[in-house]
XYZ file of C-alpha atoms in Angstrom:
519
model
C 199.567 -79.282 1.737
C 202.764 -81.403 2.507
C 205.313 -83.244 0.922
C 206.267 -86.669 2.817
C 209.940 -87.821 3.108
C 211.531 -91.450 3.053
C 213.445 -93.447 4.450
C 212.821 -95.032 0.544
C 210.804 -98.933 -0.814
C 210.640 -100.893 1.372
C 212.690 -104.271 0.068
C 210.664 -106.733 -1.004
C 213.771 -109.613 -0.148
C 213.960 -108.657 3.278
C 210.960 -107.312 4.253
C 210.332 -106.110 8.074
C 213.576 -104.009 7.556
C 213.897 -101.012 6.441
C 215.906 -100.123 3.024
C 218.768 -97.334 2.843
C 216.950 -93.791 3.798
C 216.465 -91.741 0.643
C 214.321 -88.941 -0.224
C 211.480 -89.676 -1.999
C 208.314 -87.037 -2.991
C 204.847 -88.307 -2.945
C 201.743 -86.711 -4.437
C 200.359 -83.465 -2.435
C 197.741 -84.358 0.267
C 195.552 -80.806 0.737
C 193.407 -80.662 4.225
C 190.783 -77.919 3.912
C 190.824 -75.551 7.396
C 187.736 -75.805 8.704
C 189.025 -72.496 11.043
C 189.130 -70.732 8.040
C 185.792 -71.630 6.652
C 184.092 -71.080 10.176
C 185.287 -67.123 10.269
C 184.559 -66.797 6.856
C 181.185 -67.610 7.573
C 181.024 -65.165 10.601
C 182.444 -62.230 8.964
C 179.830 -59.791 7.416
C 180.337 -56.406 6.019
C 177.825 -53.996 7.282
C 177.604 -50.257 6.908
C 175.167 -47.908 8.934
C 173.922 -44.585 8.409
C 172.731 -42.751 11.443
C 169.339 -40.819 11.140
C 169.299 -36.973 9.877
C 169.288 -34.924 13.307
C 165.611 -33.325 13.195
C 166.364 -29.487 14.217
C 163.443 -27.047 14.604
C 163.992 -23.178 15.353
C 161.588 -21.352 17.634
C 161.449 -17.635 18.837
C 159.972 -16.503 22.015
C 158.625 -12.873 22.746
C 159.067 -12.443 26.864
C 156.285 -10.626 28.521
C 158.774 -8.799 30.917
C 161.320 -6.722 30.553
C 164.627 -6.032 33.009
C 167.335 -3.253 32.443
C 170.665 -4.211 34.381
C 174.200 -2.498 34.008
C 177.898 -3.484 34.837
C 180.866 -2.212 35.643
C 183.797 -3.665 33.558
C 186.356 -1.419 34.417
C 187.325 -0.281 37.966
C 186.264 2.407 39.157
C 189.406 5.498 39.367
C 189.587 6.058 42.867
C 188.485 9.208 44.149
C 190.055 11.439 46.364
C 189.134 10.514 49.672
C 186.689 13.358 51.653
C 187.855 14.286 55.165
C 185.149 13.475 57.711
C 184.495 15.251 60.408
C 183.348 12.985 63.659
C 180.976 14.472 65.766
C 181.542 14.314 69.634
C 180.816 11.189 70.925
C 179.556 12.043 74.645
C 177.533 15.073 72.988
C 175.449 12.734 70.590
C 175.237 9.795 72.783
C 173.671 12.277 75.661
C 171.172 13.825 72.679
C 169.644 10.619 71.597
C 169.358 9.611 75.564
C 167.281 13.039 75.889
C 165.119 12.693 72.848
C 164.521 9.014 73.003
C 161.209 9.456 75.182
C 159.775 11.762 72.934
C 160.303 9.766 69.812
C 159.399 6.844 71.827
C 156.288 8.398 72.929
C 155.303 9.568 69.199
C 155.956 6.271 67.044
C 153.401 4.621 69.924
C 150.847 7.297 68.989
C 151.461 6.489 65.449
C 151.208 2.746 65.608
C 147.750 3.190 67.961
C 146.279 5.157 65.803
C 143.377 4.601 62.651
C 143.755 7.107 60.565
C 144.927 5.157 57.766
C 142.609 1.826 58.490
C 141.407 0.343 55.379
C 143.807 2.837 53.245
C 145.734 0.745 50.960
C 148.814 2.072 49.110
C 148.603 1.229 45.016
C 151.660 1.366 43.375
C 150.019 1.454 39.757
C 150.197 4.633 37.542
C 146.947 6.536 38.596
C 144.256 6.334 35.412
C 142.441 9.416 35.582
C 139.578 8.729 33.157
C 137.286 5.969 32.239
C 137.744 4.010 29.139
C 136.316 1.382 26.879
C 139.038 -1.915 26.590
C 137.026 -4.635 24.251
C 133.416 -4.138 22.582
C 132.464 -7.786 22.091
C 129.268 -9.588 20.787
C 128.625 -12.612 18.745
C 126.976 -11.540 15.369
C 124.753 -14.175 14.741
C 123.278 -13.760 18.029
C 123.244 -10.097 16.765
C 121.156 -10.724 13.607
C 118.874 -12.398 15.531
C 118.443 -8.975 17.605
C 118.768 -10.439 20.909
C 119.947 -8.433 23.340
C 122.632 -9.014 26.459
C 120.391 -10.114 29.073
C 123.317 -11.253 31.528
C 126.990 -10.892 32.038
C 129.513 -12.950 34.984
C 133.137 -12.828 35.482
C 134.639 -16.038 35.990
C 137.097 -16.759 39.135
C 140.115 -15.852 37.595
C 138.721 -12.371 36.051
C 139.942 -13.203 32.669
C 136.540 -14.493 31.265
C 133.738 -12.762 30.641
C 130.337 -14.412 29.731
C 127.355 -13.307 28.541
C 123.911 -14.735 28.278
C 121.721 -14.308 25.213
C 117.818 -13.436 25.314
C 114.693 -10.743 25.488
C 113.711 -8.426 28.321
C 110.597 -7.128 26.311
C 107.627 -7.962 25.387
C 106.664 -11.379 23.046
C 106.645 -14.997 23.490
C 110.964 -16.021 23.130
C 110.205 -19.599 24.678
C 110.998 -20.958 21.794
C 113.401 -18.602 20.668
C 117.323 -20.422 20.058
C 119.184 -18.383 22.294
C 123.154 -18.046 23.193
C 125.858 -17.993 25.649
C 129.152 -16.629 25.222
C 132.157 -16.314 26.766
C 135.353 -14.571 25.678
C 139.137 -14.776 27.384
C 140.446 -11.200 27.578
C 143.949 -12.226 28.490
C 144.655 -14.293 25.175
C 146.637 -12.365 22.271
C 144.383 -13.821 19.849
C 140.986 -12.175 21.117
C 138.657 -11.430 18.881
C 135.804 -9.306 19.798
C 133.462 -10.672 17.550
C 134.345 -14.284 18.162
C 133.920 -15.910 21.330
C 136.148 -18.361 22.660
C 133.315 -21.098 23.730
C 129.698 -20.607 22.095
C 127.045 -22.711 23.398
C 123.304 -22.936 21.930
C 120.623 -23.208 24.323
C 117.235 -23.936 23.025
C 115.300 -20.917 25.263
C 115.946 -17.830 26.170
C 118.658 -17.154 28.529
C 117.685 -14.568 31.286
C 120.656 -14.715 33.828
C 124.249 -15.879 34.379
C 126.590 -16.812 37.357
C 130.032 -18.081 37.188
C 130.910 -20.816 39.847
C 133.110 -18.774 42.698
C 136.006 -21.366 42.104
C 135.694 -23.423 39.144
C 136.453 -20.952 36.363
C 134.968 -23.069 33.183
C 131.404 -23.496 35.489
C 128.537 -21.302 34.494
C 124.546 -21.517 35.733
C 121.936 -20.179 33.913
C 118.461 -19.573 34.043
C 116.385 -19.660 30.888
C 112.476 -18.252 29.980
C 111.476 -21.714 30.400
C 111.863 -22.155 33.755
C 115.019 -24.290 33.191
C 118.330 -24.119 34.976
C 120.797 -25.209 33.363
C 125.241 -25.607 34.236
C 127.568 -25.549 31.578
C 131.341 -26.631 31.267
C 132.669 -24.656 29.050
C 136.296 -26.084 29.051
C 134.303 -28.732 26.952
C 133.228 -26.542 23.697
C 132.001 -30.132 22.222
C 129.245 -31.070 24.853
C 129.251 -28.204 27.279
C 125.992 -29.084 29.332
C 126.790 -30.635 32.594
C 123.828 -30.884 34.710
C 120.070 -29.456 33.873
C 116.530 -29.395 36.529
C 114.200 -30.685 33.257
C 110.813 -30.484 32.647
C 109.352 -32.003 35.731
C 107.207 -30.480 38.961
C 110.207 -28.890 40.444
C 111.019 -26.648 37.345
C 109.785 -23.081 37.420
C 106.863 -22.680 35.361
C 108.010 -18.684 34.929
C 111.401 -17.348 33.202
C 114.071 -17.521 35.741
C 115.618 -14.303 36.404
C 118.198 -14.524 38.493
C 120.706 -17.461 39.843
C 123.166 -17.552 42.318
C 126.505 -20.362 43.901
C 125.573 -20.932 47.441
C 127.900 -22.781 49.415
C 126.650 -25.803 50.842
C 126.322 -25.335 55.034
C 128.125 -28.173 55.918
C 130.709 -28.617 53.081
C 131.936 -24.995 51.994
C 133.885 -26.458 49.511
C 130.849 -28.008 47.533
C 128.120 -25.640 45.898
C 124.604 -25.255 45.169
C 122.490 -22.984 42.766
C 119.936 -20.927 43.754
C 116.835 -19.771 41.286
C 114.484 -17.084 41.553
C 111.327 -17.104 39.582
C 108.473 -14.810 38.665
C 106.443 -18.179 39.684
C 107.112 -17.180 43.296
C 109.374 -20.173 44.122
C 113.016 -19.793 45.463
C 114.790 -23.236 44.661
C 118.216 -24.324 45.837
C 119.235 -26.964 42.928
C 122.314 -29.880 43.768
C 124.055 -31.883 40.881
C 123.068 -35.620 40.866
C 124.393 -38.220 38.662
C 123.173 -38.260 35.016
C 123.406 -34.863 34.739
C 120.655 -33.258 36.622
C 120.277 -30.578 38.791
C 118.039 -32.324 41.958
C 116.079 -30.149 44.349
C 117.325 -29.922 48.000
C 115.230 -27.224 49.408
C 112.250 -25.012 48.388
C 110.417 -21.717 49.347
C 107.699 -19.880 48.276
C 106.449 -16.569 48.230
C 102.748 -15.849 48.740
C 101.200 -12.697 49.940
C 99.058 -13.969 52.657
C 102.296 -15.022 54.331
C 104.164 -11.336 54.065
C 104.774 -9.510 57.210
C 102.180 -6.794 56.989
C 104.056 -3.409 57.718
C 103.421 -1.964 54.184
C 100.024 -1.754 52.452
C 100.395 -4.052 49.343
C 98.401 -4.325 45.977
C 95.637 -6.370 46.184
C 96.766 -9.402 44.050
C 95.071 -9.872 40.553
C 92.727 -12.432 39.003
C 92.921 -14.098 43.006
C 96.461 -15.106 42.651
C 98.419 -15.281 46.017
C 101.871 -15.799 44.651
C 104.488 -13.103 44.551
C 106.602 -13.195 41.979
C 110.510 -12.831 42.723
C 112.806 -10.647 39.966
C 116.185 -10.259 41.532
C 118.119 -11.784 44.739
C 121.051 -10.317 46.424
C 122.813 -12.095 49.681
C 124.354 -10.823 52.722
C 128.128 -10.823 52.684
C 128.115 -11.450 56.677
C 125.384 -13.581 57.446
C 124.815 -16.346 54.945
C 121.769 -17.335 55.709
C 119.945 -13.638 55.056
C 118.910 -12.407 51.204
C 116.871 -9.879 49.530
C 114.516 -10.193 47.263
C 113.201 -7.841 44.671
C 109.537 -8.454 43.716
C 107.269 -7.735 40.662
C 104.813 -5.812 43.532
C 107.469 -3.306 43.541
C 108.791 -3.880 47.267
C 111.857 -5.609 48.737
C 112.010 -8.807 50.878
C 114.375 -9.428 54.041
C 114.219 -13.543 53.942
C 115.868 -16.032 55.615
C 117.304 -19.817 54.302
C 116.658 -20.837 58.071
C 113.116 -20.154 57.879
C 111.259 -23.183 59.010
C 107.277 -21.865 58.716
C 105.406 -24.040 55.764
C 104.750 -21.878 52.666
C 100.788 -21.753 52.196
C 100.247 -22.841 48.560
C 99.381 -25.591 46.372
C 102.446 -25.581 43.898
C 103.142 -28.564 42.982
C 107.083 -29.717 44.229
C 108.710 -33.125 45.387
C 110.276 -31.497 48.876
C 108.766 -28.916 51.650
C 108.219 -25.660 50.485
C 109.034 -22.570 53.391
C 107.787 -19.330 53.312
C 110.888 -17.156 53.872
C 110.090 -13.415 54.064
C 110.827 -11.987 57.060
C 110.284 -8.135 56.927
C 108.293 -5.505 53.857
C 110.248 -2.678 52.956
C 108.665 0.285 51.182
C 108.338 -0.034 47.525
C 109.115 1.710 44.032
C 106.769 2.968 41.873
C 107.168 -0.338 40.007
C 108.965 -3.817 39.111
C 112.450 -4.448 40.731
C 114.585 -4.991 38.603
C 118.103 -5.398 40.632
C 119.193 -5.190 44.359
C 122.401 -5.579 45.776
C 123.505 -5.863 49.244
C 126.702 -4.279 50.271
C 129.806 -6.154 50.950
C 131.217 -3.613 53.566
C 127.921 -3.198 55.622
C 125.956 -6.340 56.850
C 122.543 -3.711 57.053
C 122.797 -1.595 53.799
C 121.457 -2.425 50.602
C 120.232 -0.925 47.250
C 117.418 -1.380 44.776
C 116.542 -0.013 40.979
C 113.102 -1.005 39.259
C 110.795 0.591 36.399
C 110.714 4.057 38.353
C 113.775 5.225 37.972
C 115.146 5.411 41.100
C 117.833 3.899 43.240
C 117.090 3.232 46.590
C 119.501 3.180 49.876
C 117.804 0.661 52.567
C 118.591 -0.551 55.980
C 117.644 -3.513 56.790
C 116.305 -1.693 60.357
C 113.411 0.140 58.393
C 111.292 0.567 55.929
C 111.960 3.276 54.544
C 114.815 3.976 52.210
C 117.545 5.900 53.437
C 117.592 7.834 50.371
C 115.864 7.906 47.062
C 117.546 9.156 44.038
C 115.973 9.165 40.207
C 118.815 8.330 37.321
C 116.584 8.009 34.878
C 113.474 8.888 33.128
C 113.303 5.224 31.841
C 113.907 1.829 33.601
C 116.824 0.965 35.794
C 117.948 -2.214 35.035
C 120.618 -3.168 36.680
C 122.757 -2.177 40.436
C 125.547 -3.533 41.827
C 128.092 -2.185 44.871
C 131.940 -1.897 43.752
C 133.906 -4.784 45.539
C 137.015 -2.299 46.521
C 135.077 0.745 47.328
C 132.232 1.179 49.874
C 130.570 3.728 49.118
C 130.710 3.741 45.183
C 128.007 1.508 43.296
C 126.814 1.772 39.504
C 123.461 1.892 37.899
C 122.190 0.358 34.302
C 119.735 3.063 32.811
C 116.845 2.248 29.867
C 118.609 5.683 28.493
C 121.792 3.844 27.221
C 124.380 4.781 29.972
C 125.933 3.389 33.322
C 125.758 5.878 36.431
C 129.248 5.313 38.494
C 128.103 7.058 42.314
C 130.500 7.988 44.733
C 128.468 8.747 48.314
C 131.553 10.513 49.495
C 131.609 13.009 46.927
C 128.084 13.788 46.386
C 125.214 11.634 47.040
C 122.720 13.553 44.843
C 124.159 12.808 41.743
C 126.111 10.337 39.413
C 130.229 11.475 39.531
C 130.591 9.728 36.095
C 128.037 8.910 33.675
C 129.354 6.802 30.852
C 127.715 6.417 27.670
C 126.962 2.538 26.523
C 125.154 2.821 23.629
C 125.132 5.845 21.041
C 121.417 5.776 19.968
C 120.414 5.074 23.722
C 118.856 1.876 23.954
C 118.599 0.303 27.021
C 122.025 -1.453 29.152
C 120.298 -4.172 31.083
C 123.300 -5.493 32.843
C 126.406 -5.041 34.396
C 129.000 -6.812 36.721
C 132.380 -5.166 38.473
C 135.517 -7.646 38.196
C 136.380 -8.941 41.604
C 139.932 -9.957 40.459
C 140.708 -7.209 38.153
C 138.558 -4.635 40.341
C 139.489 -1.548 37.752
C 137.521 -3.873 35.042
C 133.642 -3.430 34.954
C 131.132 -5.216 32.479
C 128.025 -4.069 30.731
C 125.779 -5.564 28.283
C 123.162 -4.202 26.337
C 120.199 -4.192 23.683
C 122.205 -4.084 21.164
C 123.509 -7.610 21.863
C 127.069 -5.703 22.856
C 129.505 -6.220 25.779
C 131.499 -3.676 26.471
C 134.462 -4.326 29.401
C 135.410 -0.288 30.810
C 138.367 0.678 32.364
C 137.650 2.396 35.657
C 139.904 5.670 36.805
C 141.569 5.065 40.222
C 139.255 7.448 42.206
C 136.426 4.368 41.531
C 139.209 1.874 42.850
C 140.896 2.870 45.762
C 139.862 3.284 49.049
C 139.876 6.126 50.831
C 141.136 6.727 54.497
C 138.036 6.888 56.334
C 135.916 5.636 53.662
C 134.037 2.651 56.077
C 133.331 5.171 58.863
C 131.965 7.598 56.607
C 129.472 4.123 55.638
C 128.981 3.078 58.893
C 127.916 7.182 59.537
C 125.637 6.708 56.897
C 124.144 3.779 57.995
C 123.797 4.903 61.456
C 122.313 8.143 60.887
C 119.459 6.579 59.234
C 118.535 3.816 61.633
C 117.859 6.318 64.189
């Protein structure tokens, strides 16, 4: 608002001109600001509130442990200790008068083998054997089935088990398990695996894939193979052969990862059968297990250096119970037969097989050479890792045999057991120590270099003696070894060092062995 000033009226007698000036006040004229109005509008009055800070406290328990010590404070300085310096000339002329002969002697050292294969373990020496985890699934347990298969996985921290019967009855249709538990998880609990799968047969053998760790084939009474993932607990089953003419028409009791010849990196699975077939099994898409290559065992076709039983009821077949490959030449594998005798065969064999079994590729016939039999079924054979011609074999007898593959006979013959022997295997870190899986209820540890008469350890499985019908040394934690038995128990033992570390002269004292018999 404003107030206007005058000159004063304007004379109405003389108008155009402007009257004396005098001050005159006129009504208020008020002009809103629209300035005013326009911030006003703009101006808002806001308050914020940040969000509550989410804080969480966790503790941490380190596996490790480190001691360290500092020195705050200087140290006081200690007198200072007179040194006597030794004549120059003197010791510069000794060390120019020895230095051939020390020369000389580290040369002789570093040519030398005394200490070849000897391998220096810095671990606290374990003097006894000892039982870490007794595991087993209790339903599986209830059903009374018994531990027909156990596999260590490629890390050596899982152990699996297979679920099934090794006597006599009709289990075809028997719901049957397999099992695995992680040994290096805090949580383990010994009667709850971590992965459980049902399989709707019997389960009669087990074998981890050698590089994927959550892989696992297995053979069933059906004739099925079968390969679980068992990093997917939900729906586990990744590939399976199915009913068709390919699939065994006898339990399969044994399978094996073969790598494939011309990608190493890619795997196949071998299957033995009581049928007499030997069938090498690829994955194809929509999960089954496709048949690459076939052979068959019948006995017209067996090289004829042993006198074998006459077959029964006209049969020709030969029915196959265990396999066990070469660690140097992977083409060459054992079989173990219901006749009793073991096989040398060959995956490059190229003769036809002579039967009439029914199967959608070629089937070979792939024994090469008889060796002398048990007094009944094999049961297990295993070939040894440090020796390309030395293998072993249990059955129904008893015994334990020692074979070349340059003879028939066995190098040695030794009876564990009044009952079966179920089960053999070579130790991965020491070669000449293998164990043996007795009908009596206990594993047999043997150590040729100490005595090759008798067990050095005999360790007790199962308290009222029933049978242990399988057993598998850890190739990753090689002090670990596996057993399972009829009681539907796993039980993972300890090993002592003297089962674990190679000796000095340990592979001549083999290769002795080997050659003393091949003479």
């Amino acid at each position: 608002s404003f107030t206007l000033a005058a000159g004063g009226p304007v004379s109405a007698s003389r108008p155009g001109r402007p009257g004396p000036l005098q001050d005159e006040t006129l009504g208020v004229a008020s002009v809103p600001s629209q300035w005013r109005v326009a911030q006003g509008i703009r101006v808002e009055t806001k308050s914020c509130q940040t969000a509550s800070i989410a804080t969480s406290e966790t503790s941490t328990q380190t596996r490790k442990q480190a001691d360290a010590e500092v020195q705050t404070e200087a140290p006081e300085p200690a007198g200072l200790l007179s040194v006597s310096w030794p004549d120059g000339p003197r010791l510069a002329a000794f060390l120019r008068r020895v230095e051939p002969i020390v020369t000389r002697e580290l040369t002789k050292n570093w040519q030398s083998h005394a200490f070849d294969g000897f391998e220096v373990n810095w671990t606290e020496p374990q003097k006894t054997v000892t039982c870490l985890h007794t595991l087993g699934y209790p339903p599986a347990q209830a059903q009374e089935l018994h531990v027909t298969s156990v596999s260590w996985n490629s890390t050596g921290s899982v152990v699996a088990c297979a679920y099934g019967r090794l006597d006599d009855g009709d289990w075809s249709t028997l719901r049957s398990y397999v099992c695995t538990w992680n040994l290096d998880r805090r949580s383990l609990n010994p009667r709850q695996p971590s992965v459980v799968v049902e399989v709707p047969s019997a389960v009669m053998c087990l074998a981890f894939h050698p590089t994927q760790p959550a892989h696992v084939a297995g053979g069933l009474y059906s004739g099925e193979v079968l390969v679980w993932d068992t990093s997917r607990p939900e729906d586990p089953l990744l590939w399976r052969t199915g009913m068709t003419d390919d699939t065994h028409t006898d339990p399969v009791y044994q399978v094996v990862w073969l790598p494939e010849p011309r990608h190493n990196h890619r795997f196949q699975v071998l299957s033995v059968s009581t049928d007499g077939k030997v069938l090498l099994w690829q994955g194809a898409g929509a999960g089954q297990l496709q048949l690459t290559e076939g052979f068959a065992l019948v006995v017209q076709q067996l090289p004829r250096n042993t006198k074998l039983r006459k077959p029964h009821r006209g049969e020709t077949q030969v029915g196959a119970t265990a396999v066990a490959f070469s660690s140097f030449d992977p083409s060459l594998f054992v079989l173990g037969t219901e006749g009793g005798f073991p096989l040398k065969c060959s995956l490059a064999a190229e003769t036809a097989a002579l039967t009439r079994m029914p199967s959608t590729v070629p089937l070979r016939a792939p024994a090469q050479f008889t060796f002398s039999p048990h007094g009944g079924p094999i049961y297990s054979v295993s070939c040894s890792p440090f020796h390309r011609n030395l293998f072993l074999s249990v059955g129904t007898d008893g015994h334990v045999h020692l074979h070349s593959m340059l003879q028939a006979q066995p190098l040695t013959s030794l009876q564990l057991s009044h009952k079966y022997l179920f089960a053999v295997r070579w130790s991965p870190v020491r070669p000449l120590v293998f164990a043996a899986a007795s009908g009596e209820g206990d594993i047999q540890l043997f150590d040729l270099q100490k005595s090759s008469q008798k067990p050095t350890v005999s360790i007790k499985q199962t308290q009222d003696k029933s049978p242990v019908y399988c057993l598998e040394f850890n190739h990753q934690q090689t002090q670990l070894l596996a057993a399972g038995d009829a009681q539907g128990t796993v039980k993972v033992w300890q090993l002592s060092t003297e089962f674990t570390e190679q000796g000095p002269r340990e592979t001549d004292d083999l290769d002795r062995l080997a050659a003393e018999v091949a003479i």
